[in-house]
PDB file of C-alpha atoms in Angstrom:
ATOM      1  CA  MET A 297      54.809 -11.233 -18.849  1.00 58.00           C
ATOM      2  CA  PRO A 298      51.676 -12.919 -17.431  1.00 59.00           C
ATOM      3  CA  GLN A 299      51.126 -16.509 -18.321  1.00 66.00           C
ATOM      4  CA  ARG A 300      48.056 -17.623 -20.232  1.00 67.00           C
ATOM      5  CA  ARG A 301      46.788 -19.504 -17.179  1.00 66.00           C
ATOM      6  CA  ASP A 302      47.000 -16.346 -14.983  1.00 67.00           C
ATOM      7  CA  VAL A 303      45.051 -14.267 -17.533  1.00 61.00           C
ATOM      8  CA  ALA A 304      42.353 -16.952 -17.797  1.00 62.00           C
ATOM      9  CA  ALA A 305      42.061 -17.131 -13.999  1.00 62.00           C
ATOM     10  CA  ALA A 306      41.753 -13.336 -13.761  1.00 61.00           C
ATOM     11  CA  ILE A 307      39.049 -13.260 -16.440  1.00 64.00           C
ATOM     12  CA  TRP A 308      37.184 -16.122 -14.736  1.00 57.00           C
ATOM     13  CA  GLY A 309      37.366 -14.348 -11.357  1.00 57.00           C
ATOM     14  CA  ALA A 310      36.070 -11.081 -12.853  1.00 56.00           C
ATOM     15  CA  TRP A 311      33.199 -12.950 -14.548  1.00 53.00           C
ATOM     16  CA  VAL A 312      32.201 -14.699 -11.307  1.00 49.00           C
ATOM     17  CA  ALA A 313      32.300 -11.380  -9.418  1.00 51.00           C
ATOM     18  CA  ALA A 314      30.161  -9.639 -12.071  1.00 47.00           C
ATOM     19  CA  VAL A 315      27.569 -12.424 -12.072  1.00 42.00           C
ATOM     20  CA  SER A 316      27.443 -12.362  -8.263  1.00 44.00           C
ATOM     21  CA  LEU A 317      26.879  -8.595  -8.201  1.00 37.00           C
ATOM     22  CA  LEU A 318      24.136  -8.832 -10.815  1.00 37.00           C
ATOM     23  CA  ALA A 319      22.396 -11.680  -8.997  1.00 38.00           C
ATOM     24  CA  THR A 320      22.384  -9.942  -5.624  1.00 36.00           C
ATOM     25  CA  GLY A 321      21.252  -6.670  -7.201  1.00 38.00           C
ATOM     26  CA  CYS A 322      18.213  -8.402  -8.701  1.00 33.00           C
ATOM     27  CA  LEU A 323      17.037  -9.886  -5.426  1.00 32.00           C
ATOM     28  CA  GLU A 324      14.797  -7.909  -3.064  1.00 32.00           C
ATOM     29  CA  GLN A 325      16.905  -6.734  -0.166  1.00 34.00           C
ATOM     30  CA  PRO A 326      15.710  -5.781   3.316  1.00 35.00           C
ATOM     31  CA  ALA A 327      15.239  -2.092   3.978  1.00 35.00           C
ATOM     32  CA  GLY A 328      18.147  -0.297   5.611  1.00 35.00           C
ATOM     33  CA  ASP A 329      16.155  -0.142   8.841  1.00 36.00           C
ATOM     34  CA  GLY A 330      16.306  -3.931   9.210  1.00 39.00           C
ATOM     35  CA  ALA A 331      12.695  -4.497   8.136  1.00 37.00           C
ATOM     36  CA  ALA A 332      12.036  -7.653   6.146  1.00 39.00           C
ATOM     37  CA  PRO A 333      11.167  -7.327   2.449  1.00 38.00           C
ATOM     38  CA  TYR A 334       7.473  -6.702   1.886  1.00 36.00           C
ATOM     39  CA  ALA A 335       5.533  -9.758   0.745  1.00 40.00           C
ATOM     40  CA  GLY A 336       1.948  -8.565   1.148  1.00 40.00           C
ATOM     41  CA  PRO A 337      -0.851  -7.992  -1.321  1.00 43.00           C
ATOM     42  CA  THR A 338       0.887  -5.183  -3.193  1.00 42.00           C
ATOM     43  CA  ALA A 339       4.011  -7.200  -4.025  1.00 42.00           C
ATOM     44  CA  GLY A 340       4.729  -6.854  -7.719  1.00 43.00           C
ATOM     45  CA  GLN A 341       2.369  -3.928  -8.162  1.00 45.00           C
ATOM     46  CA  THR A 342       3.037  -1.308 -10.798  1.00 47.00           C
ATOM     47  CA  ASP A 343       2.907   2.439 -10.311  1.00 52.00           C
ATOM     48  CA  ARG A 344      -0.826   2.397 -11.100  1.00 53.00           C
ATOM     49  CA  PRO A 345      -3.064   2.814  -8.078  1.00 62.00           C
ATOM     50  CA  ALA A 346      -4.789  -0.368  -6.948  1.00 90.00           C
ATOM     51  CA  THR A 347      -8.575  -0.176  -7.318  1.00 94.00           C
ATOM     52  CA  GLY A 348     -11.205  -2.136  -5.423  1.00 96.00           C
ATOM     53  CA  THR A 349     -14.979  -2.197  -5.581  1.00 96.00           C
ATOM     54  CA  ALA A 350     -17.019  -2.249  -2.381  1.00 97.00           C
ATOM     55  CA  LYS A 351     -19.359  -5.255  -2.214  1.00 97.00           C
ATOM     56  CA  LYS A 352     -22.920  -4.833  -0.996  1.00 96.00           C
ATOM     57  CA  GLY A 353     -24.029  -7.291   1.657  1.00 95.00           C
ATOM     58  CA  ALA A 354     -27.500  -8.728   2.288  1.00 96.00           C
ATOM     59  CA  ASP A 355     -27.994  -5.966   4.871  1.00 96.00           C
ATOM     60  CA  GLY A 356     -27.543  -3.289   2.174  1.00 95.00           C
ATOM     61  CA  VAL A 357     -24.202  -2.104   3.574  1.00 97.00           C
ATOM     62  CA  GLN A 358     -21.224  -1.954   1.228  1.00 98.00           C
ATOM     63  CA  ARG A 359     -17.945  -3.289   2.596  1.00 97.00           C
ATOM     64  CA  MET A 360     -14.293  -2.966   1.636  1.00 97.00           C
ATOM     65  CA  THR A 361     -11.093  -4.087   3.343  1.00 97.00           C
ATOM     66  CA  VAL A 362      -8.051  -1.847   2.947  1.00 96.00           C
ATOM     67  CA  THR A 363      -4.581  -3.047   3.942  1.00 96.00           C
ATOM     68  CA  VAL A 364      -1.835  -0.706   5.156  1.00 96.00           C
ATOM     69  CA  ASP A 365       1.773  -1.616   5.882  1.00 93.00           C
ATOM     70  CA  ASP A 366       5.276  -0.264   6.325  1.00 95.00           C
ATOM     71  CA  ARG A 367       5.504   0.753   2.657  1.00 94.00           C
ATOM     72  CA  GLN A 368       3.152   3.617   3.481  1.00 94.00           C
ATOM     73  CA  ARG A 369       0.484   2.786   0.923  1.00 95.00           C
ATOM     74  CA  PHE A 370      -3.205   1.911   1.026  1.00 96.00           C
ATOM     75  CA  PHE A 371      -4.173  -1.256  -0.833  1.00 96.00           C
ATOM     76  CA  PRO A 372      -6.436  -0.661  -2.596  1.00 97.00           C
ATOM     77  CA  SER A 373      -5.895   3.072  -2.747  1.00 96.00           C
ATOM     78  CA  HIS A 374      -8.938   3.714  -4.963  1.00 97.00           C
ATOM     79  CA  ILE A 375     -12.334   2.441  -3.839  1.00 97.00           C
ATOM     80  CA  ARG A 376     -15.429   2.348  -6.039  1.00 97.00           C
ATOM     81  CA  ALA A 377     -18.718   2.533  -4.161  1.00 97.00           C
ATOM     82  CA  ARG A 378     -22.340   3.509  -4.616  1.00 97.00           C
ATOM     83  CA  GLN A 379     -24.324   6.023  -2.606  1.00 96.00           C
ATOM     84  CA  GLY A 380     -25.314   4.783   0.819  1.00 95.00           C
ATOM     85  CA  PRO A 381     -23.535   3.206   3.779  1.00 96.00           C
ATOM     86  CA  LEU A 382     -19.959   1.967   3.374  1.00 96.00           C
ATOM     87  CA  VAL A 383     -17.916   0.166   6.019  1.00 95.00           C
ATOM     88  CA  ILE A 384     -14.156   0.214   5.473  1.00 95.00           C
ATOM     89  CA  THR A 385     -12.129  -2.270   7.499  1.00 96.00           C
ATOM     90  CA  VAL A 386      -8.464  -1.280   7.734  1.00 96.00           C
ATOM     91  CA  ARG A 387      -5.860  -3.972   8.468  1.00 96.00           C
ATOM     92  CA  ASN A 388      -2.389  -2.815   9.461  1.00 97.00           C
ATOM     93  CA  THR A 389      -0.028  -5.647   8.515  1.00 96.00           C
ATOM     94  CA  GLY A 390       3.091  -3.616   9.281  1.00 95.00           C
ATOM     95  CA  GLY A 391       4.586  -2.186  12.436  1.00 95.00           C
ATOM     96  CA  THR A 392       4.086   1.515  11.684  1.00 95.00           C
ATOM     97  CA  PRO A 393       0.908   3.244  12.934  1.00 96.00           C
ATOM     98  CA  HIS A 394      -1.409   4.775  10.318  1.00 96.00           C
ATOM     99  CA  THR A 395      -4.637   6.747  10.074  1.00 94.00           C
ATOM    100  CA  LEU A 396      -7.342   6.890   7.422  1.00 94.00           C
ATOM    101  CA  THR A 397      -8.772  10.402   7.330  1.00 90.00           C
ATOM    102  CA  LEU A 398     -11.169  11.816   4.751  1.00 89.00           C
ATOM    103  CA  GLN A 399      -9.795  15.095   3.380  1.00 84.00           C
ATOM    104  CA  GLY A 400     -11.704  18.330   3.173  1.00 67.00           C
ATOM    105  CA  ARG A 401     -13.537  17.756   6.436  1.00 54.00           C
ATOM    106  CA  ASP A 402     -12.844  18.950   9.936  1.00 44.00           C
ATOM    107  CA  GLU A 403     -10.330  16.376  11.149  1.00 44.00           C
ATOM    108  CA  HIS A 404     -11.791  16.387  14.679  1.00 46.00           C
ATOM    109  CA  ASN A 405     -15.360  15.789  13.467  1.00 51.00           C
ATOM    110  CA  SER A 406     -14.506  13.792  10.371  1.00 53.00           C
ATOM    111  CA  PRO A 407     -15.180  10.115  10.198  1.00 63.00           C
ATOM    112  CA  GLY A 408     -11.898   8.360  10.045  1.00 74.00           C
ATOM    113  CA  MET A 409      -9.572   6.030  11.835  1.00 79.00           C
ATOM    114  CA  ASP A 410      -7.007   7.472  14.207  1.00 83.00           C
ATOM    115  CA  ASN A 411      -3.714   5.792  15.057  1.00 90.00           C
ATOM    116  CA  LEU A 412      -4.177   2.202  13.959  1.00 93.00           C
ATOM    117  CA  ASN A 413      -1.097   0.486  15.404  1.00 94.00           C
ATOM    118  CA  GLY A 414       0.773  -2.333  13.672  1.00 95.00           C
ATOM    119  CA  GLY A 415      -0.911  -5.734  13.680  1.00 95.00           C
ATOM    120  CA  ARG A 416      -4.321  -4.204  14.427  1.00 95.00           C
ATOM    121  CA  ARG A 417      -7.538  -3.792  12.491  1.00 95.00           C
ATOM    122  CA  GLY A 418     -10.419  -1.391  12.814  1.00 93.00           C
ATOM    123  CA  SER A 419     -13.516  -0.310  10.907  1.00 93.00           C
ATOM    124  CA  ILE A 420     -15.147   2.987  10.043  1.00 91.00           C
ATOM    125  CA  ARG A 421     -18.682   3.507   8.797  1.00 92.00           C
ATOM    126  CA  LEU A 422     -19.355   6.226   6.237  1.00 92.00           C
ATOM    127  CA  ASN A 423     -22.575   7.265   4.525  1.00 92.00           C
ATOM    128  CA  PHE A 424     -22.424   8.870   1.102  1.00 93.00           C
ATOM    129  CA  THR A 425     -25.546  10.763   0.070  1.00 92.00           C
ATOM    130  CA  SER A 426     -24.218  12.142  -3.213  1.00 93.00           C
ATOM    131  CA  PRO A 427     -21.881  10.965  -5.961  1.00 95.00           C
ATOM    132  CA  GLY A 428     -18.380  12.372  -6.096  1.00 94.00           C
ATOM    133  CA  ARG A 429     -14.715  11.856  -5.350  1.00 95.00           C
ATOM    134  CA  TYR A 430     -13.775  11.692  -1.686  1.00 94.00           C
ATOM    135  CA  PRO A 431      -9.997  11.786  -1.085  1.00 95.00           C
ATOM    136  CA  PHE A 432      -8.479  10.210   2.011  1.00 95.00           C
ATOM    137  CA  LEU A 433      -4.988  10.044   3.455  1.00 94.00           C
ATOM    138  CA  CYS A 434      -2.854   8.854   6.320  1.00 95.00           C
ATOM    139  CA  SER A 435      -2.261  11.984   8.376  1.00 93.00           C
ATOM    140  CA  TYR A 436       1.165  10.628   9.404  1.00 94.00           C
ATOM    141  CA  HIS A 437       2.417   9.739   5.925  1.00 96.00           C
ATOM    142  CA  ALA A 438       0.587  11.973   3.444  1.00 94.00           C
ATOM    143  CA  GLY A 439       3.913  13.616   2.590  1.00 94.00           C
ATOM    144  CA  ALA A 440       5.196  10.203   1.491  1.00 95.00           C
ATOM    145  CA  GLY A 441       2.219   9.792  -0.844  1.00 95.00           C
ATOM    146  CA  MET A 442      -0.001   7.674   1.401  1.00 96.00           C
ATOM    147  CA  GLU A 443      -3.346   8.755   0.024  1.00 96.00           C
ATOM    148  CA  GLY A 444      -6.328   7.393  -1.840  1.00 96.00           C
ATOM    149  CA  GLU A 445      -9.802   8.160  -3.068  1.00 96.00           C
ATOM    150  CA  ILE A 446     -13.346   6.859  -2.782  1.00 96.00           C
ATOM    151  CA  LEU A 447     -15.277   7.260  -6.039  1.00 97.00           C
ATOM    152  CA  VAL A 448     -19.005   7.241  -5.306  1.00 96.00           C
ATOM    153  CA  ARG A 449     -21.329   6.692  -8.265  1.00 95.00           C
TER     154      ARG A 449
END
């Protein structure tokens, strides 16, 4: 028959193991591919798409910076703009290459950004002459949900 001390030690050991498992399960772990946990601008975001509004400069050109990373998301993924010129600067803070391609247009003649490698930035200039919704995507990662939309008012 087990002694009281042995039972108490077993209960204490089980409690410590359970607390350890819970604590490590609540911490952000690196991805299985060895990538570090993401700590960029979308950390803590909900499932709602991030929205940004393009700011008009003194030259009359609207500007917006969009960040892409190894989580295969645009941040912001929804851009509000007005009719007229819009310059989108894309910063790739991850290591995976991305594109930003407007949908519904001939990909070879469409304004967009092709193959923006990790750690790089680039800009595209668009001109919207009518209001509407203009979807865009990463041609590499659209299947993973890497898409967004420009809402022109």
